[in-house]
Amino acid sequence: MSLEVNIFSRNLDVHDHLADQIQRKVAGLDRYLDDIVEARVDLASTNARSAEEREVVQITVQGKGFILRAEERSSDIVVALNMAVETIQRRIKRYKGKRNQRWKQGKEISEEIIDDTEELDKPVIARIKKFLLRPMDEWEAIEQMELLGHNNFFVFYNAQTEAINVLYKRHDGTFGLIQPEIG
């Protein structure tokens, strides 16, 4: 069974040589885990502040009951591709180890998503912070975020929606708003 590799690009022209290189490297991942059904490679060229983070490669492999993801950034798209392939290989090995460990313990494998944030087996909460939420609208939240010097995100109680929201600053200087819903 050959591995299906889908290549998507944003703000980047994928020439034939690069596409062949991606196909060869990513299709080879099924040597490590033969349960992989599909692989998706997302390429992007961003306007990052740092030149070392302008070219982005994200590889997502999917199979029955699992999704594994790796994202790497570099100044060169081929370097980012190589780093992403190495990262996804490590994640595949770690997933296989966990799967084999569960099988030996007699537990059923449930659907898992192993992402860039899961580098340690047991995460450590280093700090807990409590604060009072004062009802405000999005524009007040932007003002508070800038006044407090929070560069990345700001948690607030949205008076209009009567829910906790997260305001975050995007790479292009605009803002994003996360409005969670209980599912």
PDB file of C-alpha atoms in Angstrom:
ATOM      1  CA  MET A   1       0.000   0.000   0.000  1.00  0.00           C
ATOM      2  CA  SER A   2       1.562   3.287  -1.050  1.00  0.00           C
ATOM      3  CA  LEU A   3       1.219   6.346   1.111  1.00  0.00           C
ATOM      4  CA  GLU A   4      -0.875   9.180  -0.328  1.00  0.00           C
ATOM      5  CA  VAL A   5       0.952  12.503   0.135  1.00  0.00           C
ATOM      6  CA  ASN A   6      -1.031  15.716  -0.401  1.00  0.00           C
ATOM      7  CA  ILE A   7       0.963  18.938  -0.782  1.00  0.00           C
ATOM      8  CA  PHE A   8      -0.620  22.329  -0.113  1.00  0.00           C
ATOM      9  CA  SER A   9       1.177  25.662  -0.307  1.00  0.00           C
ATOM     10  CA  ARG A  10       0.411  29.223   0.702  1.00  0.00           C
ATOM     11  CA  ASN A  11       2.398  32.200  -0.624  1.00  0.00           C
ATOM     12  CA  LEU A  12       4.912  29.778  -2.131  1.00  0.00           C
ATOM     13  CA  ASP A  13       5.465  28.215  -5.557  1.00  0.00           C
ATOM     14  CA  VAL A  14       6.219  24.493  -5.294  1.00  0.00           C
ATOM     15  CA  HIS A  15       8.529  23.550  -8.155  1.00  0.00           C
ATOM     16  CA  ASP A  16       8.798  19.972  -9.414  1.00  0.00           C
ATOM     17  CA  HIS A  17      12.110  19.262  -7.685  1.00  0.00           C
ATOM     18  CA  LEU A  18      10.706  20.320  -4.302  1.00  0.00           C
ATOM     19  CA  ALA A  19       7.497  18.333  -4.848  1.00  0.00           C
ATOM     20  CA  ASP A  20       9.534  15.217  -5.721  1.00  0.00           C
ATOM     21  CA  GLN A  21      11.682  15.699  -2.629  1.00  0.00           C
ATOM     22  CA  ILE A  22       8.583  16.034  -0.425  1.00  0.00           C
ATOM     23  CA  GLN A  23       6.959  12.958  -1.980  1.00  0.00           C
ATOM     24  CA  ARG A  24      10.100  10.864  -1.480  1.00  0.00           C
ATOM     25  CA  LYS A  25      10.761  11.912   2.117  1.00  0.00           C
ATOM     26  CA  VAL A  26       7.182  11.871   3.406  1.00  0.00           C
ATOM     27  CA  ALA A  27       6.150   8.696   1.560  1.00  0.00           C
ATOM     28  CA  GLY A  28       9.066   7.002   3.330  1.00  0.00           C
ATOM     29  CA  LEU A  29       7.382   7.530   6.694  1.00  0.00           C
ATOM     30  CA  ASP A  30       5.330   4.363   6.213  1.00  0.00           C
ATOM     31  CA  ARG A  31       8.555   2.423   6.869  1.00  0.00           C
ATOM     32  CA  TYR A  32       8.262   3.542  10.492  1.00  0.00           C
ATOM     33  CA  LEU A  33       4.513   2.993  10.852  1.00  0.00           C
ATOM     34  CA  ASP A  34       2.590   1.020   8.251  1.00  0.00           C
ATOM     35  CA  ASP A  35      -0.813   2.137   9.608  1.00  0.00           C
ATOM     36  CA  ILE A  36      -0.421   5.580   7.987  1.00  0.00           C
ATOM     37  CA  VAL A  37      -3.159   6.125   5.416  1.00  0.00           C
ATOM     38  CA  GLU A  38      -2.632   9.744   4.422  1.00  0.00           C
ATOM     39  CA  ALA A  39       0.043  12.393   4.784  1.00  0.00           C
ATOM     40  CA  ARG A  40      -0.529  16.109   4.323  1.00  0.00           C
ATOM     41  CA  VAL A  41       2.295  18.600   3.865  1.00  0.00           C
ATOM     42  CA  ASP A  42       1.488  22.291   4.247  1.00  0.00           C
ATOM     43  CA  LEU A  43       4.114  24.739   3.018  1.00  0.00           C
ATOM     44  CA  ALA A  44       3.965  28.438   3.701  1.00  0.00           C
ATOM     45  CA  SER A  45       6.122  31.481   3.287  1.00  0.00           C
ATOM     46  CA  THR A  46       5.312  34.025   5.975  1.00  0.00           C
ATOM     47  CA  ASN A  47       6.322  37.569   6.808  1.00  0.00           C
ATOM     48  CA  ALA A  48       7.856  36.571  10.126  1.00  0.00           C
ATOM     49  CA  ARG A  49      10.034  39.107  11.873  1.00  0.00           C
ATOM     50  CA  SER A  50      12.902  36.669  12.047  1.00  0.00           C
ATOM     51  CA  ALA A  51      14.379  35.394   8.772  1.00  0.00           C
ATOM     52  CA  GLU A  52      14.911  32.003  10.427  1.00  0.00           C
ATOM     53  CA  GLU A  53      11.138  31.534  10.774  1.00  0.00           C
ATOM     54  CA  ARG A  54       9.878  32.635   7.347  1.00  0.00           C
ATOM     55  CA  GLU A  55       9.523  29.234   5.667  1.00  0.00           C
ATOM     56  CA  VAL A  56       7.052  26.917   7.438  1.00  0.00           C
ATOM     57  CA  VAL A  57       6.515  23.196   6.857  1.00  0.00           C
ATOM     58  CA  GLN A  58       3.754  21.316   8.668  1.00  0.00           C
ATOM     59  CA  ILE A  59       3.417  17.560   8.212  1.00  0.00           C
ATOM     60  CA  THR A  60       0.267  15.763   9.352  1.00  0.00           C
ATOM     61  CA  VAL A  61       0.044  11.984   9.094  1.00  0.00           C
ATOM     62  CA  GLN A  62      -3.210  10.198   9.687  1.00  0.00           C
ATOM     63  CA  GLY A  63      -4.179   6.604  10.183  1.00  0.00           C
ATOM     64  CA  LYS A  64      -6.846   4.567  11.869  1.00  0.00           C
ATOM     65  CA  GLY A  65      -7.222   6.069  15.331  1.00  0.00           C
ATOM     66  CA  PHE A  66      -4.332   8.548  15.301  1.00  0.00           C
ATOM     67  CA  ILE A  67      -3.158  11.879  13.946  1.00  0.00           C
ATOM     68  CA  LEU A  68       0.467  12.955  14.294  1.00  0.00           C
ATOM     69  CA  ARG A  69       1.624  16.475  13.498  1.00  0.00           C
ATOM     70  CA  ALA A  70       4.941  18.331  13.257  1.00  0.00           C
ATOM     71  CA  GLU A  71       5.674  21.930  12.312  1.00  0.00           C
ATOM     72  CA  GLU A  72       9.096  23.425  11.701  1.00  0.00           C
ATOM     73  CA  ARG A  73      10.307  26.852  10.595  1.00  0.00           C
ATOM     74  CA  SER A  74      13.514  27.909   8.911  1.00  0.00           C
ATOM     75  CA  SER A  75      14.950  30.418   6.459  1.00  0.00           C
ATOM     76  CA  ASP A  76      15.090  27.641   3.806  1.00  0.00           C
ATOM     77  CA  ILE A  77      12.082  25.496   2.882  1.00  0.00           C
ATOM     78  CA  VAL A  78      14.212  22.360   2.367  1.00  0.00           C
ATOM     79  CA  VAL A  79      15.820  22.736   5.800  1.00  0.00           C
ATOM     80  CA  ALA A  80      12.365  23.177   7.360  1.00  0.00           C
ATOM     81  CA  LEU A  81      11.174  20.068   5.483  1.00  0.00           C
ATOM     82  CA  ASN A  82      14.092  17.986   6.769  1.00  0.00           C
ATOM     83  CA  MET A  83      13.517  19.179  10.335  1.00  0.00           C
ATOM     84  CA  ALA A  84       9.775  18.433  10.098  1.00  0.00           C
ATOM     85  CA  VAL A  85      10.441  14.920   8.754  1.00  0.00           C
ATOM     86  CA  GLU A  86      12.857  14.252  11.644  1.00  0.00           C
ATOM     87  CA  THR A  87      10.303  15.561  14.152  1.00  0.00           C
ATOM     88  CA  ILE A  88       7.481  13.445  12.739  1.00  0.00           C
ATOM     89  CA  GLN A  89       9.769  10.371  12.781  1.00  0.00           C
ATOM     90  CA  ARG A  90      10.399  10.938  16.509  1.00  0.00           C
ATOM     91  CA  ARG A  91       6.650  11.331  17.114  1.00  0.00           C
ATOM     92  CA  ILE A  92       5.915   8.127  15.195  1.00  0.00           C
ATOM     93  CA  LYS A  93       8.448   6.231  17.305  1.00  0.00           C
ATOM     94  CA  ARG A  94       6.988   7.668  20.498  1.00  0.00           C
ATOM     95  CA  TYR A  95       3.448   6.805  19.352  1.00  0.00           C
ATOM     96  CA  LYS A  96       4.479   3.246  18.503  1.00  0.00           C
ATOM     97  CA  GLY A  97       6.063   2.899  21.929  1.00  0.00           C
ATOM     98  CA  LYS A  98       2.902   4.134  23.668  1.00  0.00           C
ATOM     99  CA  ARG A  99       0.699   1.943  21.474  1.00  0.00           C
ATOM    100  CA  ASN A 100       2.789  -1.157  22.165  1.00  0.00           C
ATOM    101  CA  GLN A 101       2.820  -0.342  25.882  1.00  0.00           C
ATOM    102  CA  ARG A 102      -1.006  -0.065  25.924  1.00  0.00           C
ATOM    103  CA  TRP A 103      -1.336  -3.291  23.948  1.00  0.00           C
ATOM    104  CA  LYS A 104       0.824  -5.121  26.479  1.00  0.00           C
ATOM    105  CA  GLN A 105      -1.348  -3.705  29.280  1.00  0.00           C
ATOM    106  CA  GLY A 106      -4.501  -4.839  27.437  1.00  0.00           C
ATOM    107  CA  LYS A 107      -5.967  -1.356  26.957  1.00  0.00           C
ATOM    108  CA  GLU A 108      -7.829  -0.301  23.833  1.00  0.00           C
ATOM    109  CA  ILE A 109      -6.223   2.364  21.688  1.00  0.00           C
ATOM    110  CA  SER A 110      -8.422   5.441  21.446  1.00  0.00           C
ATOM    111  CA  GLU A 111      -8.001   8.247  18.940  1.00  0.00           C
ATOM    112  CA  GLU A 112      -4.977  10.338  19.791  1.00  0.00           C
ATOM    113  CA  ILE A 113      -3.618  13.635  18.590  1.00  0.00           C
ATOM    114  CA  ILE A 114       0.058  14.136  19.299  1.00  0.00           C
ATOM    115  CA  ASP A 115       0.999  17.721  18.495  1.00  0.00           C
ATOM    116  CA  ASP A 116       4.007  19.998  18.820  1.00  0.00           C
ATOM    117  CA  THR A 117       2.992  20.890  22.385  1.00  0.00           C
ATOM    118  CA  GLU A 118       3.363  17.311  23.639  1.00  0.00           C
ATOM    119  CA  GLU A 119       7.112  16.919  24.069  1.00  0.00           C
ATOM    120  CA  LEU A 120       7.123  15.467  27.584  1.00  0.00           C
ATOM    121  CA  ASP A 121       5.245  12.419  28.818  1.00  0.00           C
ATOM    122  CA  LYS A 122       4.212  14.173  32.047  1.00  0.00           C
ATOM    123  CA  PRO A 123       3.668  17.919  31.686  1.00  0.00           C
ATOM    124  CA  VAL A 124       4.515  20.154  34.629  1.00  0.00           C
ATOM    125  CA  ILE A 125       2.410  23.140  35.637  1.00  0.00           C
ATOM    126  CA  ALA A 126       5.062  25.563  36.833  1.00  0.00           C
ATOM    127  CA  ARG A 127       2.758  28.408  37.875  1.00  0.00           C
ATOM    128  CA  ILE A 128      -0.909  29.049  38.621  1.00  0.00           C
ATOM    129  CA  LYS A 129      -2.155  32.596  38.344  1.00  0.00           C
ATOM    130  CA  LYS A 130      -5.542  33.867  39.543  1.00  0.00           C
ATOM    131  CA  PHE A 131      -7.030  37.222  38.629  1.00  0.00           C
ATOM    132  CA  LEU A 132     -10.354  39.045  38.703  1.00  0.00           C
ATOM    133  CA  LEU A 133     -12.259  39.342  35.461  1.00  0.00           C
ATOM    134  CA  ARG A 134     -14.022  42.660  34.958  1.00  0.00           C
ATOM    135  CA  PRO A 135     -16.701  42.649  32.236  1.00  0.00           C
ATOM    136  CA  MET A 136     -15.571  44.578  29.128  1.00  0.00           C
ATOM    137  CA  ASP A 137     -16.020  44.596  25.372  1.00  0.00           C
ATOM    138  CA  GLU A 138     -13.413  43.630  22.740  1.00  0.00           C
ATOM    139  CA  TRP A 139     -12.146  47.185  22.284  1.00  0.00           C
ATOM    140  CA  GLU A 140     -11.586  47.634  26.012  1.00  0.00           C
ATOM    141  CA  ALA A 141      -9.781  44.298  26.035  1.00  0.00           C
ATOM    142  CA  ILE A 142      -7.431  45.460  23.266  1.00  0.00           C
ATOM    143  CA  GLU A 143      -6.733  48.640  25.232  1.00  0.00           C
ATOM    144  CA  GLN A 144      -6.137  46.691  28.473  1.00  0.00           C
ATOM    145  CA  MET A 145      -3.907  44.224  26.630  1.00  0.00           C
ATOM    146  CA  GLU A 146      -1.719  47.046  25.336  1.00  0.00           C
ATOM    147  CA  LEU A 147      -1.740  48.915  28.669  1.00  0.00           C
ATOM    148  CA  LEU A 148      -0.648  45.812  30.562  1.00  0.00           C
ATOM    149  CA  GLY A 149       2.075  45.068  28.025  1.00  0.00           C
ATOM    150  CA  HIS A 150       0.695  41.628  27.184  1.00  0.00           C
ATOM    151  CA  ASN A 151       2.149  40.997  23.742  1.00  0.00           C
ATOM    152  CA  ASN A 152       0.595  37.643  22.903  1.00  0.00           C
ATOM    153  CA  PHE A 153      -2.827  37.187  24.487  1.00  0.00           C
ATOM    154  CA  PHE A 154      -5.356  38.561  26.972  1.00  0.00           C
ATOM    155  CA  VAL A 155      -8.139  36.675  28.779  1.00  0.00           C
ATOM    156  CA  PHE A 156     -11.281  38.678  29.583  1.00  0.00           C
ATOM    157  CA  TYR A 157     -14.990  38.384  30.368  1.00  0.00           C
ATOM    158  CA  ASN A 158     -16.894  39.650  27.335  1.00  0.00           C
ATOM    159  CA  ALA A 159     -19.843  41.711  28.580  1.00  0.00           C
ATOM    160  CA  GLN A 160     -21.672  41.394  25.251  1.00  0.00           C
ATOM    161  CA  THR A 161     -21.548  37.591  24.990  1.00  0.00           C
ATOM    162  CA  GLU A 162     -21.406  36.983  28.766  1.00  0.00           C
ATOM    163  CA  ALA A 163     -18.566  34.509  28.325  1.00  0.00           C
ATOM    164  CA  ILE A 164     -14.825  34.285  28.840  1.00  0.00           C
ATOM    165  CA  ASN A 165     -12.907  35.152  25.652  1.00  0.00           C
ATOM    166  CA  VAL A 166      -9.262  35.166  24.649  1.00  0.00           C
ATOM    167  CA  LEU A 167      -7.872  38.013  22.592  1.00  0.00           C
ATOM    168  CA  TYR A 168      -4.584  37.371  20.811  1.00  0.00           C
ATOM    169  CA  LYS A 169      -2.246  39.318  18.579  1.00  0.00           C
ATOM    170  CA  ARG A 170      -1.595  37.780  15.172  1.00  0.00           C
ATOM    171  CA  HIS A 171       1.720  37.850  13.303  1.00  0.00           C
ATOM    172  CA  ASP A 172       0.425  40.464  10.845  1.00  0.00           C
ATOM    173  CA  GLY A 173      -0.420  42.891  13.695  1.00  0.00           C
ATOM    174  CA  THR A 174      -4.169  42.293  13.677  1.00  0.00           C
ATOM    175  CA  PHE A 175      -6.060  40.688  16.554  1.00  0.00           C
ATOM    176  CA  GLY A 176      -7.901  37.404  16.862  1.00  0.00           C
ATOM    177  CA  LEU A 177     -10.712  36.560  19.258  1.00  0.00           C
ATOM    178  CA  ILE A 178     -11.405  33.089  20.648  1.00  0.00           C
ATOM    179  CA  GLN A 179     -14.955  32.551  21.874  1.00  0.00           C
ATOM    180  CA  PRO A 180     -15.105  29.072  23.448  1.00  0.00           C
ATOM    181  CA  GLU A 181     -18.335  27.119  23.527  1.00  0.00           C
ATOM    182  CA  ILE A 182     -19.091  24.217  25.802  1.00  0.00           C
ATOM    183  CA  GLY A 183     -19.591  21.118  23.668  1.00  0.00           C
TER     184      GLY A 183
END
